């Protein structure tokens, strides 16, 4: 398996774990959306919290030019840490939700 295919599989495995999350409030489920052709991978939260509709992106990860770009991370602990634990090197992960000027001060790739 080449590196890109390995990254795709790791992302899918890590994001799939979020489907198992049970929310303490409301009737909310997480759904995964995997677009392998465009290399976009999302976890979307959908449901109801009392009378309020819940629909939003919890996690959005892209593969751009061979690097993992975390575009949205709504988790408490940081999805980047899960990706590193699963075998993706920090220098291959870009925190896209951080301002470009700030990325150099993280432990992750600049771009």
Short mmCIF file of N, CA and C in Angstrom, two decimals:
data_model
loop_
_atom_site.label_atom_id
_atom_site.label_comp_id
_atom_site.label_asym_id
_atom_site.label_seq_id
_atom_site.Cartn_x
_atom_site.Cartn_y
_atom_site.Cartn_z
N UNK A 1 0.85 -1.18 0.00
CA UNK A 1 0.00 0.00 0.00
C UNK A 1 0.89 1.24 0.00
N UNK A 2 0.62 2.17 -0.90
CA UNK A 2 1.44 3.38 -0.94
C UNK A 2 1.01 4.35 0.17
N UNK A 3 1.80 5.39 0.36
CA UNK A 3 1.58 6.33 1.47
C UNK A 3 0.21 6.99 1.39
N UNK A 4 -0.19 7.43 0.22
CA UNK A 4 -1.48 8.11 0.07
C UNK A 4 -2.63 7.18 0.44
N UNK A 5 -2.58 5.94 -0.03
CA UNK A 5 -3.62 4.99 0.33
C UNK A 5 -3.61 4.70 1.83
N UNK A 6 -2.44 4.62 2.42
CA UNK A 6 -2.34 4.40 3.87
C UNK A 6 -2.96 5.58 4.63
N UNK A 7 -2.66 6.81 4.20
CA UNK A 7 -3.24 7.99 4.85
C UNK A 7 -4.76 7.96 4.73
N UNK A 8 -5.27 7.63 3.56
CA UNK A 8 -6.73 7.57 3.37
C UNK A 8 -7.36 6.58 4.34
N UNK A 9 -6.75 5.42 4.47
CA UNK A 9 -7.31 4.39 5.35
C UNK A 9 -7.24 4.81 6.81
N UNK A 10 -6.14 5.42 7.22
CA UNK A 10 -6.00 5.89 8.60
C UNK A 10 -7.07 6.94 8.90
N UNK A 11 -7.24 7.89 8.00
CA UNK A 11 -8.25 8.94 8.21
C UNK A 11 -9.64 8.31 8.35
N UNK A 12 -9.96 7.39 7.45
CA UNK A 12 -11.28 6.74 7.52
C UNK A 12 -11.45 5.98 8.83
N UNK A 13 -10.43 5.28 9.26
CA UNK A 13 -10.52 4.52 10.52
C UNK A 13 -10.71 5.45 11.71
N UNK A 14 -9.91 6.52 11.76
CA UNK A 14 -9.99 7.44 12.90
C UNK A 14 -11.33 8.15 12.92
N UNK A 15 -11.80 8.65 11.78
CA UNK A 15 -13.06 9.38 11.76
C UNK A 15 -14.25 8.47 12.03
N UNK A 16 -14.15 7.22 11.62
CA UNK A 16 -15.25 6.28 11.84
C UNK A 16 -15.53 6.06 13.33
N UNK A 17 -14.54 6.24 14.16
CA UNK A 17 -14.73 6.09 15.60
C UNK A 17 -15.71 7.12 16.16
N UNK A 18 -15.82 8.27 15.51
CA UNK A 18 -16.70 9.33 16.00
C UNK A 18 -18.17 9.02 15.77
N UNK A 19 -18.46 8.07 14.92
CA UNK A 19 -19.85 7.65 14.70
C UNK A 19 -20.40 6.96 15.96
N UNK A 20 -19.52 6.39 16.75
CA UNK A 20 -19.92 5.67 17.95
C UNK A 20 -20.23 6.59 19.14
N UNK A 21 -19.88 7.86 19.04
CA UNK A 21 -20.10 8.79 20.15
C UNK A 21 -21.58 8.92 20.48
N UNK A 22 -21.87 8.87 21.75
CA UNK A 22 -23.24 9.09 22.23
C UNK A 22 -23.27 10.43 22.95
N UNK A 23 -24.14 11.31 22.51
CA UNK A 23 -24.27 12.61 23.14
C UNK A 23 -25.13 12.51 24.39
N UNK A 24 -24.75 13.23 25.43
CA UNK A 24 -25.48 13.21 26.69
C UNK A 24 -26.79 14.00 26.60
N UNK A 25 -26.89 14.84 25.61
CA UNK A 25 -28.07 15.68 25.45
C UNK A 25 -28.57 15.55 24.00
N UNK A 26 -29.86 15.61 23.85
CA UNK A 26 -30.45 15.61 22.52
C UNK A 26 -30.38 14.28 21.80
N UNK A 27 -31.01 14.24 20.66
CA UNK A 27 -31.00 13.08 19.77
C UNK A 27 -30.10 13.43 18.59
N UNK A 28 -28.80 13.27 18.80
CA UNK A 28 -27.80 13.70 17.81
C UNK A 28 -26.91 12.52 17.45
N UNK A 29 -26.71 12.34 16.16
CA UNK A 29 -25.82 11.29 15.68
C UNK A 29 -24.73 11.94 14.81
N UNK A 30 -23.59 11.27 14.76
CA UNK A 30 -22.52 11.68 13.86
C UNK A 30 -22.53 10.77 12.64
N UNK A 31 -22.30 11.37 11.49
CA UNK A 31 -22.24 10.63 10.23
C UNK A 31 -20.91 10.93 9.55
N UNK A 32 -20.35 9.93 8.89
CA UNK A 32 -19.12 10.15 8.13
C UNK A 32 -19.46 10.37 6.67
N UNK A 33 -18.67 11.20 6.04
CA UNK A 33 -18.76 11.44 4.61
C UNK A 33 -17.35 11.31 4.06
N UNK A 34 -17.14 10.32 3.20
CA UNK A 34 -15.82 10.07 2.63
C UNK A 34 -15.89 10.23 1.12
N UNK A 35 -15.16 11.20 0.60
CA UNK A 35 -15.07 11.44 -0.84
C UNK A 35 -13.63 11.15 -1.26
N UNK A 36 -13.37 9.92 -1.65
CA UNK A 36 -12.01 9.50 -1.99
C UNK A 36 -11.48 10.19 -3.25
N UNK A 37 -12.36 10.46 -4.20
CA UNK A 37 -11.92 11.11 -5.44
C UNK A 37 -11.39 12.51 -5.19
N UNK A 38 -12.06 13.26 -4.31
CA UNK A 38 -11.61 14.62 -3.98
C UNK A 38 -10.75 14.65 -2.74
N UNK A 39 -10.57 13.49 -2.09
CA UNK A 39 -9.81 13.37 -0.84
C UNK A 39 -10.33 14.33 0.23
N UNK A 40 -11.65 14.26 0.46
CA UNK A 40 -12.32 15.02 1.52
C UNK A 40 -13.00 14.03 2.45
N UNK A 41 -12.81 14.25 3.75
CA UNK A 41 -13.32 13.33 4.75
C UNK A 41 -13.94 14.15 5.89
N UNK A 42 -15.21 13.89 6.18
CA UNK A 42 -15.92 14.69 7.17
C UNK A 42 -16.68 13.83 8.17
N UNK A 43 -16.88 14.43 9.34
CA UNK A 43 -17.83 13.91 10.32
C UNK A 43 -18.83 15.04 10.54
N UNK A 44 -20.11 14.73 10.32
CA UNK A 44 -21.17 15.72 10.44
C UNK A 44 -22.11 15.28 11.56
N UNK A 45 -22.47 16.23 12.42
CA UNK A 45 -23.41 15.97 13.51
C UNK A 45 -24.81 16.40 13.05
N UNK A 46 -25.78 15.48 13.23
CA UNK A 46 -27.14 15.72 12.76
C UNK A 46 -28.14 15.26 13.81
N UNK A 47 -29.15 16.07 14.07
CA UNK A 47 -30.20 15.66 15.00
C UNK A 47 -30.92 16.83 15.61
N UNK A 48 -31.43 16.60 16.81
CA UNK A 48 -32.21 17.62 17.53
C UNK A 48 -31.76 17.72 18.97
N UNK A 49 -31.70 18.95 19.46
CA UNK A 49 -31.49 19.22 20.88
C UNK A 49 -32.72 19.98 21.34
N UNK A 50 -33.63 19.27 21.97
CA UNK A 50 -34.97 19.78 22.30
C UNK A 50 -35.64 20.24 21.00
N UNK A 51 -35.94 21.53 20.87
CA UNK A 51 -36.61 22.01 19.65
C UNK A 51 -35.64 22.63 18.65
N UNK A 52 -34.36 22.55 18.95
CA UNK A 52 -33.34 23.16 18.09
C UNK A 52 -32.71 22.11 17.18
N UNK A 53 -32.67 22.41 15.89
CA UNK A 53 -32.04 21.52 14.91
C UNK A 53 -30.52 21.63 15.04
N UNK A 54 -29.87 20.49 15.03
CA UNK A 54 -28.41 20.43 15.07
C UNK A 54 -27.95 19.86 13.74
N UNK A 55 -27.12 20.59 13.05
CA UNK A 55 -26.54 20.11 11.79
C UNK A 55 -25.26 20.89 11.56
N UNK A 56 -24.13 20.21 11.66
CA UNK A 56 -22.88 20.92 11.47
C UNK A 56 -21.71 19.98 11.34
N UNK A 57 -20.64 20.54 10.86
CA UNK A 57 -19.41 19.79 10.63
C UNK A 57 -18.60 19.72 11.92
N UNK A 58 -18.35 18.51 12.39
CA UNK A 58 -17.52 18.30 13.57
C UNK A 58 -16.05 18.23 13.17
N UNK A 59 -15.77 17.48 12.09
CA UNK A 59 -14.39 17.30 11.62
C UNK A 59 -14.38 17.37 10.10
N UNK A 60 -13.40 18.07 9.55
CA UNK A 60 -13.19 18.13 8.10
C UNK A 60 -11.70 17.98 7.83
N UNK A 61 -11.35 16.92 7.10
CA UNK A 61 -9.95 16.63 6.76
C UNK A 61 -9.85 16.48 5.25
N UNK A 62 -8.86 17.14 4.66
CA UNK A 62 -8.56 17.00 3.23
C UNK A 62 -7.15 16.45 3.07
N UNK A 63 -6.91 15.80 1.96
CA UNK A 63 -5.54 15.48 1.56
C UNK A 63 -5.23 16.39 0.38
N UNK A 64 -4.24 17.26 0.57
CA UNK A 64 -3.86 18.23 -0.46
C UNK A 64 -2.37 18.09 -0.70
N UNK A 65 -1.99 17.83 -1.93
CA UNK A 65 -0.58 17.67 -2.30
C UNK A 65 0.15 16.69 -1.38
N UNK A 66 -0.53 15.61 -1.02
CA UNK A 66 0.10 14.56 -0.23
C UNK A 66 0.13 14.80 1.27
N UNK A 67 -0.36 15.95 1.72
CA UNK A 67 -0.38 16.25 3.16
C UNK A 67 -1.81 16.25 3.68
N UNK A 68 -1.93 15.96 4.95
CA UNK A 68 -3.22 15.94 5.62
C UNK A 68 -3.52 17.35 6.12
N UNK A 69 -4.62 17.92 5.64
CA UNK A 69 -5.04 19.26 6.07
C UNK A 69 -6.27 19.12 6.95
N UNK A 70 -6.15 19.52 8.19
CA UNK A 70 -7.30 19.51 9.10
C UNK A 70 -7.95 20.89 8.97
N UNK A 71 -9.09 20.92 8.29
CA UNK A 71 -9.78 22.19 8.01
C UNK A 71 -10.71 22.60 9.15
N UNK A 72 -11.25 21.61 9.85
CA UNK A 72 -12.16 21.87 10.98
C UNK A 72 -11.95 20.78 12.01
N UNK A 73 -11.81 21.19 13.26
CA UNK A 73 -11.65 20.22 14.35
C UNK A 73 -12.51 20.67 15.52
N UNK A 74 -13.67 20.08 15.65
CA UNK A 74 -14.58 20.42 16.73
C UNK A 74 -14.47 19.46 17.91
N UNK A 75 -13.39 18.69 17.98
CA UNK A 75 -13.21 17.76 19.09
C UNK A 75 -12.51 18.45 20.25
N UNK A 76 -12.64 17.88 21.42
CA UNK A 76 -12.00 18.45 22.61
C UNK A 76 -10.50 18.19 22.63
N UNK A 77 -10.08 17.02 22.18
CA UNK A 77 -8.68 16.61 22.33
C UNK A 77 -7.83 16.86 21.09
N UNK A 78 -8.44 17.11 19.96
CA UNK A 78 -7.67 17.37 18.74
C UNK A 78 -7.50 16.14 17.87
N UNK A 79 -8.09 16.14 16.71
CA UNK A 79 -8.04 15.00 15.80
C UNK A 79 -6.61 14.74 15.32
N UNK A 80 -5.78 15.78 15.26
CA UNK A 80 -4.39 15.61 14.83
C UNK A 80 -3.67 14.60 15.71
N UNK A 81 -3.94 14.63 17.00
CA UNK A 81 -3.30 13.69 17.93
C UNK A 81 -3.70 12.25 17.61
N UNK A 82 -4.96 12.04 17.24
CA UNK A 82 -5.42 10.70 16.86
C UNK A 82 -4.72 10.22 15.58
N UNK A 83 -4.55 11.13 14.64
CA UNK A 83 -3.88 10.77 13.38
C UNK A 83 -2.41 10.41 13.62
N UNK A 84 -1.76 11.14 14.51
CA UNK A 84 -0.36 10.84 14.84
C UNK A 84 -0.27 9.47 15.52
N UNK A 85 -1.16 9.21 16.47
CA UNK A 85 -1.17 7.91 17.15
C UNK A 85 -1.38 6.77 16.16
N UNK A 86 -2.13 7.05 15.10
CA UNK A 86 -2.43 6.02 14.09
C UNK A 86 -1.31 5.85 13.07
N UNK A 87 -0.28 6.72 13.13
CA UNK A 87 0.88 6.51 12.26
C UNK A 87 1.22 7.59 11.26
N UNK A 88 0.48 8.69 11.26
CA UNK A 88 0.81 9.77 10.33
C UNK A 88 1.79 10.73 11.02
N UNK A 89 2.95 10.99 10.40
CA UNK A 89 3.93 11.89 11.03
C UNK A 89 3.40 13.33 11.15
N UNK A 90 3.81 14.01 12.20
CA UNK A 90 3.38 15.40 12.43
C UNK A 90 3.74 16.31 11.27
N UNK A 91 4.87 16.04 10.60
CA UNK A 91 5.29 16.93 9.51
C UNK A 91 4.47 16.71 8.24
N UNK A 92 3.49 15.80 8.31
CA UNK A 92 2.59 15.57 7.18
C UNK A 92 1.16 16.06 7.48
N UNK A 93 1.00 16.69 8.63
CA UNK A 93 -0.31 17.19 9.06
C UNK A 93 -0.26 18.71 9.18
N UNK A 94 -1.17 19.37 8.47
CA UNK A 94 -1.28 20.83 8.52
C UNK A 94 -2.55 21.19 9.27
N UNK A 95 -2.43 22.05 10.26
CA UNK A 95 -3.60 22.53 10.98
C UNK A 95 -4.19 23.70 10.20
N UNK A 96 -4.98 23.38 9.19
CA UNK A 96 -5.54 24.37 8.28
C UNK A 96 -6.45 25.37 8.95
N UNK A 97 -7.00 25.02 10.11
CA UNK A 97 -7.89 25.93 10.83
C UNK A 97 -7.11 27.00 11.59
N UNK A 98 -5.80 26.87 11.64
CA UNK A 98 -4.94 27.88 12.27
C UNK A 98 -4.47 28.88 11.21
N UNK A 99 -4.29 30.12 11.62
CA UNK A 99 -3.79 31.14 10.70
C UNK A 99 -2.40 30.73 10.21
N UNK A 100 -2.10 30.99 8.93
CA UNK A 100 -0.79 30.59 8.39
C UNK A 100 0.40 31.11 9.22
N UNK A 101 0.27 32.30 9.77
CA UNK A 101 1.37 32.88 10.55
C UNK A 101 1.58 32.15 11.87
N UNK A 102 0.55 31.48 12.37
CA UNK A 102 0.61 30.81 13.67
C UNK A 102 1.10 29.37 13.53
N UNK A 103 0.92 28.77 12.36
CA UNK A 103 1.26 27.35 12.17
C UNK A 103 2.71 27.02 12.48
N UNK A 104 3.61 27.97 12.26
CA UNK A 104 5.03 27.71 12.51
C UNK A 104 5.31 27.45 13.99
N UNK A 105 4.40 27.85 14.86
CA UNK A 105 4.60 27.68 16.30
C UNK A 105 3.95 26.40 16.82
N UNK A 106 3.33 25.64 15.94
CA UNK A 106 2.76 24.35 16.33
C UNK A 106 3.79 23.27 16.08
N UNK A 107 3.50 22.07 16.50
CA UNK A 107 4.40 20.94 16.26
C UNK A 107 4.14 20.30 14.90
N UNK A 108 3.24 20.89 14.13
CA UNK A 108 2.81 20.28 12.88
C UNK A 108 3.34 21.05 11.67
N UNK A 109 3.03 20.55 10.48
CA UNK A 109 3.53 21.15 9.24
C UNK A 109 2.97 22.56 9.04
N UNK A 110 3.73 23.37 8.32
CA UNK A 110 3.31 24.74 8.02
C UNK A 110 2.37 24.72 6.83
N UNK A 111 2.72 23.96 5.79
CA UNK A 111 1.86 23.80 4.61
C UNK A 111 2.49 22.76 3.69
#
